[in-house]
Each structure stands twice: as structure tokens, then as C-alpha cells.
Amino acid sequence: MANPKPFQLDERRSFRFGIEIEARLIGPDGIAMPFLVQNLSRHGASGEWAGGDLVRGTGVALLFPDLGRFPAHIVWAEKDRLGVEFTAPLPQPALDRLLEEDPDAISSHRLSPKA
């Protein structure tokens, strides 16, 4: 009989927040597309977009109003959803400001994230 896999905690590096914030996804061609951020952490984001030909590994940027542009690359993409990893972690003040925009933001994290 095979041994069952041990229970594993989420191995993400930072807390994730369920959120709804409108941003712009800037593709490699420089065109900005609407992007509804639904999950956000210091290291990445995921959400809904209009779709297109972006694939895993593509360099993009997320543009948040009044905060600026944050370079990233696509880690997964589906028909109308995608996830990105930021090239450098979001500064904590920027994350705090984004979370203030959605008072209903919900933390979805493990007990102690990796540093």
C-alpha cells in the first residue's frame, strides 16, 4: 500500500488577499488592457482580463492608478483569467494602500509566510 502524502501548508512567500481592484495589464507591445485584480500579495496577483495571446513567461506590468507600474511575468493564463508574479515584491506601503481601496479585502494565508 502506498504511503499517503503528508499534509502541506501553502508554500507561498507572502499573504494573499481576496480583493477587487481595477488595474491595467500592460502587455509586451505596450498596450494596456483592463485587469480586475481579485487576488493580491506582495509577490503576485491574479484576476480577470479580456483575454488574448499572452502565455506563461511573458513579461508584462500591472498599472495601479496613483501607484504606478509594477513589472511582472505571467505564471499561468486561461481564457479570461491569469496570474502574474512581480519582478520585485510590491513595497509594503503600496500593498497597504491597495488594500485600503477595498474594505472587504479578505486575507487568505498560512500562519507564517516565508520571508
mmCIF file of C-alpha atoms in Angstrom:
data_model
loop_
_atom_site.group_PDB
_atom_site.id
_atom_site.type_symbol
_atom_site.label_atom_id
_atom_site.label_comp_id
_atom_site.label_asym_id
_atom_site.label_seq_id
_atom_site.Cartn_x
_atom_site.Cartn_y
_atom_site.Cartn_z
ATOM 1 C CA MET A 1 0.000 0.000 0.000
ATOM 2 C CA ALA A 2 1.363 3.443 -0.946
ATOM 3 C CA ASN A 3 2.053 5.960 1.776
ATOM 4 C CA PRO A 4 -0.255 8.987 1.624
ATOM 5 C CA LYS A 5 1.358 12.374 1.008
ATOM 6 C CA PRO A 6 1.825 14.390 4.187
ATOM 7 C CA PHE A 7 -0.325 17.466 4.659
ATOM 8 C CA GLN A 8 1.461 20.524 3.280
ATOM 9 C CA LEU A 9 0.840 24.146 4.113
ATOM 10 C CA ASP A 10 0.657 26.729 1.361
ATOM 11 C CA GLU A 11 4.252 27.430 0.373
ATOM 12 C CA ARG A 12 3.685 30.924 -0.950
ATOM 13 C CA ARG A 13 6.093 33.604 0.179
ATOM 14 C CA SER A 14 3.530 36.159 1.306
ATOM 15 C CA PHE A 15 -0.043 36.535 2.492
ATOM 16 C CA ARG A 16 -2.685 36.624 -0.243
ATOM 17 C CA PHE A 17 -5.750 38.846 -0.155
ATOM 18 C CA GLY A 18 -9.085 38.351 -1.890
ATOM 19 C CA ILE A 19 -9.769 41.795 -3.289
ATOM 20 C CA GLU A 20 -11.403 43.637 -6.187
ATOM 21 C CA ILE A 21 -9.308 46.437 -7.646
ATOM 22 C CA GLU A 22 -9.320 47.745 -11.194
ATOM 23 C CA ALA A 23 -5.879 47.945 -12.765
ATOM 24 C CA ARG A 24 -4.343 47.852 -16.235
ATOM 25 C CA LEU A 25 -2.300 44.968 -17.597
ATOM 26 C CA ILE A 26 0.386 46.262 -19.937
ATOM 27 C CA GLY A 27 1.454 43.659 -22.471
ATOM 28 C CA PRO A 28 4.862 43.361 -24.160
ATOM 29 C CA ASP A 29 3.546 45.510 -27.020
ATOM 30 C CA GLY A 30 2.848 48.369 -24.579
ATOM 31 C CA ILE A 31 -0.927 48.121 -24.939
ATOM 32 C CA ALA A 32 -2.806 48.491 -21.639
ATOM 33 C CA MET A 33 -5.825 46.239 -21.072
ATOM 34 C CA PRO A 34 -8.373 46.326 -18.235
ATOM 35 C CA PHE A 35 -7.498 43.863 -15.473
ATOM 36 C CA LEU A 36 -9.673 43.178 -12.417
ATOM 37 C CA VAL A 37 -7.322 42.096 -9.621
ATOM 38 C CA GLN A 38 -9.079 39.503 -7.450
ATOM 39 C CA ASN A 39 -6.134 38.075 -5.538
ATOM 40 C CA LEU A 40 -3.121 40.103 -4.455
ATOM 41 C CA SER A 41 0.074 39.606 -2.497
ATOM 42 C CA ARG A 42 3.444 41.332 -2.334
ATOM 43 C CA HIS A 43 4.746 38.755 -4.820
ATOM 44 C CA GLY A 44 1.939 38.478 -7.366
ATOM 45 C CA ALA A 45 -1.646 38.918 -8.436
ATOM 46 C CA SER A 46 -4.391 37.143 -10.323
ATOM 47 C CA GLY A 47 -7.674 38.204 -11.789
ATOM 48 C CA GLU A 48 -9.931 38.633 -14.792
ATOM 49 C CA TRP A 49 -9.000 40.204 -18.095
ATOM 50 C CA ALA A 50 -10.357 40.411 -21.636
ATOM 51 C CA GLY A 51 -8.149 37.572 -22.835
ATOM 52 C CA GLY A 52 -5.612 37.357 -25.591
ATOM 53 C CA ASP A 53 -2.441 35.623 -26.675
ATOM 54 C CA LEU A 54 -0.357 36.081 -23.532
ATOM 55 C CA VAL A 55 1.365 32.912 -22.364
ATOM 56 C CA ARG A 56 3.368 31.777 -19.371
ATOM 57 C CA GLY A 57 6.668 33.627 -19.066
ATOM 58 C CA THR A 58 5.530 36.720 -20.983
ATOM 59 C CA GLY A 59 6.825 39.962 -19.494
ATOM 60 C CA VAL A 60 4.018 42.349 -18.540
ATOM 61 C CA ALA A 61 3.357 45.085 -15.992
ATOM 62 C CA LEU A 62 0.431 45.934 -13.739
ATOM 63 C CA LEU A 63 -0.501 49.592 -13.612
ATOM 64 C CA PHE A 64 -2.354 50.678 -10.493
ATOM 65 C CA PRO A 65 -3.915 54.173 -10.552
ATOM 66 C CA ASP A 66 -1.942 56.645 -8.413
ATOM 67 C CA LEU A 67 0.670 53.989 -7.526
ATOM 68 C CA GLY A 68 2.465 53.317 -10.758
ATOM 69 C CA ARG A 69 3.648 50.443 -12.871
ATOM 70 C CA PHE A 70 4.938 47.155 -11.439
ATOM 71 C CA PRO A 71 6.834 44.800 -13.798
ATOM 72 C CA ALA A 72 5.811 41.137 -13.698
ATOM 73 C CA HIS A 73 5.665 37.965 -15.769
ATOM 74 C CA ILE A 74 2.763 35.635 -16.412
ATOM 75 C CA VAL A 75 2.859 32.413 -14.387
ATOM 76 C CA TRP A 76 -0.431 30.998 -15.690
ATOM 77 C CA ALA A 77 -3.122 32.064 -18.165
ATOM 78 C CA GLU A 78 -6.596 30.798 -19.008
ATOM 79 C CA LYS A 79 -9.326 32.096 -21.296
ATOM 80 C CA ASP A 80 -10.285 35.125 -19.197
ATOM 81 C CA ARG A 81 -8.045 34.816 -16.115
ATOM 82 C CA LEU A 82 -4.336 34.996 -15.457
ATOM 83 C CA GLY A 83 -1.789 35.145 -12.681
ATOM 84 C CA VAL A 84 1.424 37.137 -12.536
ATOM 85 C CA GLU A 85 4.498 37.193 -10.350
ATOM 86 C CA PHE A 86 6.041 40.602 -9.725
ATOM 87 C CA THR A 87 9.682 41.047 -10.747
ATOM 88 C CA ALA A 88 10.311 42.603 -7.318
ATOM 89 C CA PRO A 89 7.950 42.384 -4.334
ATOM 90 C CA LEU A 90 5.417 45.183 -4.016
ATOM 91 C CA PRO A 91 6.578 47.626 -1.374
ATOM 92 C CA GLN A 92 4.512 47.122 1.786
ATOM 93 C CA PRO A 93 3.167 50.732 1.688
ATOM 94 C CA ALA A 94 1.878 50.115 -1.863
ATOM 95 C CA LEU A 95 0.159 46.880 -0.802
ATOM 96 C CA ASP A 96 -1.361 48.628 2.221
ATOM 97 C CA ARG A 97 -2.707 51.412 0.017
ATOM 98 C CA LEU A 98 -4.250 48.942 -2.433
ATOM 99 C CA LEU A 99 -5.902 47.032 0.407
ATOM 100 C CA GLU A 100 -7.411 50.286 1.691
ATOM 101 C CA GLU A 101 -9.193 50.644 -1.671
ATOM 102 C CA ASP A 102 -11.256 47.517 -0.959
ATOM 103 C CA PRO A 103 -12.546 47.496 2.624
ATOM 104 C CA ASP A 104 -13.891 43.973 2.044
ATOM 105 C CA ALA A 105 -10.432 42.518 1.284
ATOM 106 C CA ILE A 106 -10.056 39.101 2.881
ATOM 107 C CA SER A 107 -6.744 37.585 3.878
ATOM 108 C CA SER A 108 -6.144 34.056 2.629
ATOM 109 C CA HIS A 109 -2.827 32.950 4.011
ATOM 110 C CA ARG A 110 -0.994 30.405 6.048
ATOM 111 C CA LEU A 111 0.068 31.158 9.616
ATOM 112 C CA SER A 112 3.616 32.343 8.962
ATOM 113 C CA PRO A 113 4.715 33.253 5.428
ATOM 114 C CA LYS A 114 8.235 32.749 4.219
ATOM 115 C CA ALA A 115 10.381 35.855 4.392
#
